[in-house]
Short mmCIF file of C-alpha atoms in Angstrom, two decimals:
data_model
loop_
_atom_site.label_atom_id
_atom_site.label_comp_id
_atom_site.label_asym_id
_atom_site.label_seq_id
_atom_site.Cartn_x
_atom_site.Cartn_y
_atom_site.Cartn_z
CA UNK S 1 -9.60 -12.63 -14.30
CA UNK S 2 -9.22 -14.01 -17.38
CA UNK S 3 -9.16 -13.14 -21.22
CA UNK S 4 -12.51 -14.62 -21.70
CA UNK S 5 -15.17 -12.23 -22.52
CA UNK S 6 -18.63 -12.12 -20.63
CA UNK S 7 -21.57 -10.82 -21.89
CA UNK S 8 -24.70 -9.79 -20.21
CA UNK S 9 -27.59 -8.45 -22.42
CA UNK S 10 -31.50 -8.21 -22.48
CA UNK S 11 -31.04 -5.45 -18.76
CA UNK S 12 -33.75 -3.08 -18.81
CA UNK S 13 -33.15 -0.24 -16.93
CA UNK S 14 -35.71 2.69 -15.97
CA UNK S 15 -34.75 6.46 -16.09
CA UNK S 16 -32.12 6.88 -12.86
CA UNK S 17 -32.57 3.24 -12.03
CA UNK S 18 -29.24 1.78 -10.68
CA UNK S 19 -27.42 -1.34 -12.01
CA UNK S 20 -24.79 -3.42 -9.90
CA UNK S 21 -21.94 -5.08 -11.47
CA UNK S 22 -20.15 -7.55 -9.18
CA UNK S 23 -16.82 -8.28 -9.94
CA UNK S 24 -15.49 -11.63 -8.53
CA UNK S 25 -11.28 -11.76 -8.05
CA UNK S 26 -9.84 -15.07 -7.08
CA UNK S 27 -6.30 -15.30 -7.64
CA UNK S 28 -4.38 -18.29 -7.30
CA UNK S 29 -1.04 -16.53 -7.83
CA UNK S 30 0.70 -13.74 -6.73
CA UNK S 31 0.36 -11.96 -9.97
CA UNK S 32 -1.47 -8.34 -10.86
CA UNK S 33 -4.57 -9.26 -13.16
CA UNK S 34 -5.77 -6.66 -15.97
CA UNK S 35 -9.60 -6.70 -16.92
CA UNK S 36 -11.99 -4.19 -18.29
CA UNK S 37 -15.95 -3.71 -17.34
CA UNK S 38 -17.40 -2.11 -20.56
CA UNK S 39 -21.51 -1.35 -20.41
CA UNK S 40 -22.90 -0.94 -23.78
CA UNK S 41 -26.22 1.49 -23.24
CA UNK S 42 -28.64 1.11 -26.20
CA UNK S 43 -32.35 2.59 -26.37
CA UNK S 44 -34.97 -0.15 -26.00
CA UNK S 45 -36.81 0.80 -29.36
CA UNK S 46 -34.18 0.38 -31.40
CA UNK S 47 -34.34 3.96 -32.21
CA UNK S 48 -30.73 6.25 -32.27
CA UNK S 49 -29.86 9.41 -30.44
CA UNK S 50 -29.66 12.41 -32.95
CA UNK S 51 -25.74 13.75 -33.15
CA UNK S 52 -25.62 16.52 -35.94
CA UNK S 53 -21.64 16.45 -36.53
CA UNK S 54 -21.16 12.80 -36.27
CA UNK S 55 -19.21 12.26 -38.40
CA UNK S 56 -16.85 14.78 -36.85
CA UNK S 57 -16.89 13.18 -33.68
CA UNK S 58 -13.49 14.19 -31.79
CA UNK S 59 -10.93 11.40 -30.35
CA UNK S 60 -12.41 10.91 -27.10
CA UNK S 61 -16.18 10.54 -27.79
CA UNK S 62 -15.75 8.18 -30.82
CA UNK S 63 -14.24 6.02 -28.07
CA UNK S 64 -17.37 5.95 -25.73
CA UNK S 65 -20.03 5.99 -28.72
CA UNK S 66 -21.43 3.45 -31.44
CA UNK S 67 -22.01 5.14 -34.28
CA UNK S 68 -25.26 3.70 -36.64
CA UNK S 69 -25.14 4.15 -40.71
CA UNK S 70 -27.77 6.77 -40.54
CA UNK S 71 -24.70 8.74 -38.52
CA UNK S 72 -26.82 9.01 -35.43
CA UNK S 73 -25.44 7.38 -31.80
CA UNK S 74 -26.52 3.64 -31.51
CA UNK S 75 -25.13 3.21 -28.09
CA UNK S 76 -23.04 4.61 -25.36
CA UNK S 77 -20.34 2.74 -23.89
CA UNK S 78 -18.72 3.35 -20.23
CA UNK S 79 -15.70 1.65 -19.87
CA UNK S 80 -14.50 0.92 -16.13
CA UNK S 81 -10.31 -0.46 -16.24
CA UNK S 82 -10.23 -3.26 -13.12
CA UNK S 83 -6.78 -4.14 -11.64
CA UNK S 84 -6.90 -6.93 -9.54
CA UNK S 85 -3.60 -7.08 -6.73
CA UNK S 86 -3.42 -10.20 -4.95
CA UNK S 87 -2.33 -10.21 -1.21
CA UNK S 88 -0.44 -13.26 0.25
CA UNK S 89 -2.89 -14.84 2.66
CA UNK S 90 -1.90 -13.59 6.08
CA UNK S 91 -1.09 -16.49 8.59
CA UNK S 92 -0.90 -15.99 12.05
CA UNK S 93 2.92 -14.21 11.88
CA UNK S 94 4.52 -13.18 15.20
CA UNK S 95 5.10 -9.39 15.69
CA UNK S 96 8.54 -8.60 14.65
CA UNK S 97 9.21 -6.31 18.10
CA UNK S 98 11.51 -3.59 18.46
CA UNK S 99 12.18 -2.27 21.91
CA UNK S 100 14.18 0.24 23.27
CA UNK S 101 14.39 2.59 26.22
CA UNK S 102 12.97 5.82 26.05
CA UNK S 103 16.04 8.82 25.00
CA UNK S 104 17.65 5.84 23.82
CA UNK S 105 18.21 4.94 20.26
CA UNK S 106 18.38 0.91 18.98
CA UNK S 107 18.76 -0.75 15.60
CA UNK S 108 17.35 -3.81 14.81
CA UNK S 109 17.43 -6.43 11.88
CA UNK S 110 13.97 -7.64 10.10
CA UNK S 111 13.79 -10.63 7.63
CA UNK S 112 10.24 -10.94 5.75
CA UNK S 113 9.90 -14.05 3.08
CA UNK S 114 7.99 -12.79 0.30
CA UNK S 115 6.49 -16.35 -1.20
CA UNK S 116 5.15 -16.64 -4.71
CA UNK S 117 7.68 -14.62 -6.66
CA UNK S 118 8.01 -16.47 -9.80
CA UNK S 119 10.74 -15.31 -12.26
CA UNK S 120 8.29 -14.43 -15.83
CA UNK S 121 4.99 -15.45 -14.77
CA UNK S 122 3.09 -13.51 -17.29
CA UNK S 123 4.73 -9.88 -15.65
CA UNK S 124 2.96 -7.13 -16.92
CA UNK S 125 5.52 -4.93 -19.05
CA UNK S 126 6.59 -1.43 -17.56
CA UNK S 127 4.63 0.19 -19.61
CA UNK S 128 1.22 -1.33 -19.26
CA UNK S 129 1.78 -1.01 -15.15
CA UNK S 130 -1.83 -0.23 -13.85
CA UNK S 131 -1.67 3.17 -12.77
CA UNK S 132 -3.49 2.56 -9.58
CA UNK S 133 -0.37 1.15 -8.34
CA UNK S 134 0.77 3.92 -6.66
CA UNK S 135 0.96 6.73 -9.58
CA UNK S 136 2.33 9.01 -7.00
CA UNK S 137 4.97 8.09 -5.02
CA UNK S 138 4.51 9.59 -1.29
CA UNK S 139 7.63 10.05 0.35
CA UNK S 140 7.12 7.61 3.21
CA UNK S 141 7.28 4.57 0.34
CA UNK S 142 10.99 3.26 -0.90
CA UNK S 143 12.06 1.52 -3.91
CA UNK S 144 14.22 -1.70 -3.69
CA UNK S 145 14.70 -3.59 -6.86
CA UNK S 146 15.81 -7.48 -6.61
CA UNK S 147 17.32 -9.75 -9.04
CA UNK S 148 16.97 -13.59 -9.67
CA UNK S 149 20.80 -13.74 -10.54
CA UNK S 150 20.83 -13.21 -14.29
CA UNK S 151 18.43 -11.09 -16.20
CA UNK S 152 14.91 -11.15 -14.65
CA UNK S 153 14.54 -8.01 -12.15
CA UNK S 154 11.39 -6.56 -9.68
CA UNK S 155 11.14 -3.65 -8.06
CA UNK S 156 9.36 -3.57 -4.57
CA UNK S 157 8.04 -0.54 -2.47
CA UNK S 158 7.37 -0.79 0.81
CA UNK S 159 6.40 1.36 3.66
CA UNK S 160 5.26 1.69 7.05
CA UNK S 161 1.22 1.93 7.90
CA UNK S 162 0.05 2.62 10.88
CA UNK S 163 -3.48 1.79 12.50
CA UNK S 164 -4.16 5.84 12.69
CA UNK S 165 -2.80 9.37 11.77
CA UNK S 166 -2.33 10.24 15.30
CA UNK S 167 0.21 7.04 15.70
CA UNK S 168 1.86 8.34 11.80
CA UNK S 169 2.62 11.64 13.73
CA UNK S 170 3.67 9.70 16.63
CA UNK S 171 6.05 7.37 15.14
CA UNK S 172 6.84 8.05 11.55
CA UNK S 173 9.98 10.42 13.18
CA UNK S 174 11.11 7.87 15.46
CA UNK S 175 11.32 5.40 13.41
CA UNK S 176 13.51 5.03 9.69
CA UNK S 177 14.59 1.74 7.84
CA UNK S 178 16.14 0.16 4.49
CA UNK S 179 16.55 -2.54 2.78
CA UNK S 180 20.04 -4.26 3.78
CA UNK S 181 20.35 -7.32 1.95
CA UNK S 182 17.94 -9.18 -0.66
CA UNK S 183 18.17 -12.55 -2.22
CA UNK S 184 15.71 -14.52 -4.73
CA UNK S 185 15.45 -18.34 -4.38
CA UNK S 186 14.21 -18.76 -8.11
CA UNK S 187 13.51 -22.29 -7.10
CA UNK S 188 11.24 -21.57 -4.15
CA UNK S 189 10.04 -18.52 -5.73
CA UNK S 190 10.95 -16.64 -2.58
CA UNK S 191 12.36 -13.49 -1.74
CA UNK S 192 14.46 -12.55 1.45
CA UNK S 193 14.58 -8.71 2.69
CA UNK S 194 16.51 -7.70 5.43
CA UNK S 195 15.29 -4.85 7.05
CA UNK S 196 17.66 -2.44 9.04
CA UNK S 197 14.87 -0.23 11.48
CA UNK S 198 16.23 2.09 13.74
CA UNK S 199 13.65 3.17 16.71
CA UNK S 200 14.80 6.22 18.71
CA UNK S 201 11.65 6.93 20.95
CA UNK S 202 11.39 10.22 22.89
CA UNK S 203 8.96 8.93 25.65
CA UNK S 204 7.14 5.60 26.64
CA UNK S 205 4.61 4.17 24.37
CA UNK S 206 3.48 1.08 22.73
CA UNK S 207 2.34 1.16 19.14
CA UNK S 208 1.49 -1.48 16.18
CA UNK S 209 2.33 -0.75 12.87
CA UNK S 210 2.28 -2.99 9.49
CA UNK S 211 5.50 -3.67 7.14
CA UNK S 212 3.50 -3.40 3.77
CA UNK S 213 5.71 -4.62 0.59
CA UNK S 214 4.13 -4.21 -2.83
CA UNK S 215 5.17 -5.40 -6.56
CA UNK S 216 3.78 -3.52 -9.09
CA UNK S 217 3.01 -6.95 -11.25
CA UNK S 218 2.83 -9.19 -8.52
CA UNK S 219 0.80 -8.11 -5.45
CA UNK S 220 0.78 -6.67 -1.63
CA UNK S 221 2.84 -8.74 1.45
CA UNK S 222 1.85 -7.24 4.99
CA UNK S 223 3.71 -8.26 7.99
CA UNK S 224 2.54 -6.53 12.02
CA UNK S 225 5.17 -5.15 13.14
CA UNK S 226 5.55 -3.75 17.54
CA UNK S 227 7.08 -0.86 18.74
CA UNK S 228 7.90 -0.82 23.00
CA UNK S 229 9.94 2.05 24.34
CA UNK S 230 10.02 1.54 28.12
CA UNK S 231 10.67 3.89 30.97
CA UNK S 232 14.11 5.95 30.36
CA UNK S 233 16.89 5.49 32.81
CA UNK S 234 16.70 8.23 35.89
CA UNK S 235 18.18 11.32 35.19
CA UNK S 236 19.96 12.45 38.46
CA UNK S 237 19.23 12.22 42.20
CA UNK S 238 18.46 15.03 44.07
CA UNK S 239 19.50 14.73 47.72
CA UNK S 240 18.19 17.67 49.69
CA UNK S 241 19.61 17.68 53.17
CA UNK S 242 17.54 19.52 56.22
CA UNK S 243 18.70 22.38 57.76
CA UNK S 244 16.71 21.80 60.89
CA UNK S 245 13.16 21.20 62.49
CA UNK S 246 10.43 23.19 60.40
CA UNK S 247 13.20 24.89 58.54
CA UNK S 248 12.41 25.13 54.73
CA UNK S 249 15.96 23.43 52.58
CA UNK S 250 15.99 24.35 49.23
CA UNK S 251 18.07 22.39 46.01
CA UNK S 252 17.72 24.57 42.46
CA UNK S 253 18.44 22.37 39.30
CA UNK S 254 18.16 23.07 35.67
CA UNK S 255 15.79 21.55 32.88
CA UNK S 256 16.80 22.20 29.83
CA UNK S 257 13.80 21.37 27.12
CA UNK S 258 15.26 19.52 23.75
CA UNK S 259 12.66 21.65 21.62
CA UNK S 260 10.80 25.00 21.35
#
């Protein structure tokens, strides 16, 4: 993206023919690009659409209309806001793992490197954010803000996806974490999170899930992330001793169930 404008004129379209825009987005830093797809609509004679009040036209149509001398509507305009979020290209990382036995509970530390975090590189200002950068906050995404060491500060979110809902309801209660320690290297433009997870599985499984961090100016990090919980340690052993040939022995023992 770029603050050139593009024009594209002389399209004829028939009545409920379609039109396809491509939009190309090649970033070449990790910075949140702003553009705007406006389509013009005019009639191919030349001739205006009739309005009776327009020159009463309220706030939001005189934004989406061209209005001729004659006061009847030269054109229609659609206007389509484009945000463009970069994502750091995606080597092949090494699953951080996290393992732990089943009934047990573990805490581990994760460092992720977010590259490309240059101090003022054309940030968008707080109040021109794009709002489809999450506009609603779900409760599964936290807020860390970092600081370059003297007045520059970002704020990251990041959260926990998982490959399928089933695995969310599997794992998002076994597993919590926050942000322990940051650091920005204003030279390298990188920035260090250290990740405290905690993983307290209730039974054996094996699931993937992805560390997603996002910057609301500068773009989307994703790094895979394993969960192993392995068999849990043996209860108790129950010794049942015979009474005798063909003779029934009998132990009782108690389960007691952790939930409803």
């Amino acid at each position: 993206y770029h603050n050139d404008l593009f024009y594209l004129t002389g399209t004829r379209l028939a009545p409920k023919e379609k039109l396809d825009i491509p939009v190309l987005f090649m970033p070449d830093m990790m910075k949140v690009y702003e553009a705007v797809v406006v389509i013009h609509v005019m009639r191919e004679n030349g001739e205006n659409w009739p309005y009776e009040d327009s020159a009463e036209l309220n706030k939001d149509l005189k934004s989406s209309v061209t209005v001729a001398e004659n006061g009847g509507i030269q054109g229609i305009l659609w206007i389509y806001p484009v945000h463009g979020i970069p994502e750091a290209p995606q080597q092949k990382l090494v699953p951080a793992v996290v393992r732990c036995r089943a009934r047990q509970r573990v805490e581990r530390r994760v460092e992720v490197l977010l590259t490309g975090v240059v101090p003022g590189a054309n940030a968008i200002p707080a109040a021109r954010s794009p709002a489809v950068v999450y506009t609603n906050k779900p409760d599964n995404i936290q807020v860390v803000q970092v600081t370059d060491g003297f007045s520059t500060t970002v704020e990251f979110r990041y959260e926990l996806q998982y490959q399928s809902n089933e695995i969310k309801c599997q794992l998002g209660a076994l597993v919590g974490m926050h942000v322990i320690q940051r650091e920005w290297d204003t030279e390298s433009g990188i920035v260090t999170l250290i990740f405290n997870v905690v993983f307290v599985p209730n039974k054996p499984m094996r699931n993937e899930a992805t560390l997603v961090v996002q910057c609301t100016t500068r773009g989307v990090w994703k790094f895979p992330m394993l969960f192993i919980a392995t068999e849990p340690e043996v209860d108790d052993v129950i010794n049942i001793e015979a009474v005798g040939l063909n003779k029934e022995s009998i132990v009782d023992f108690k389960l007691t169930s952790q939930t409803r």
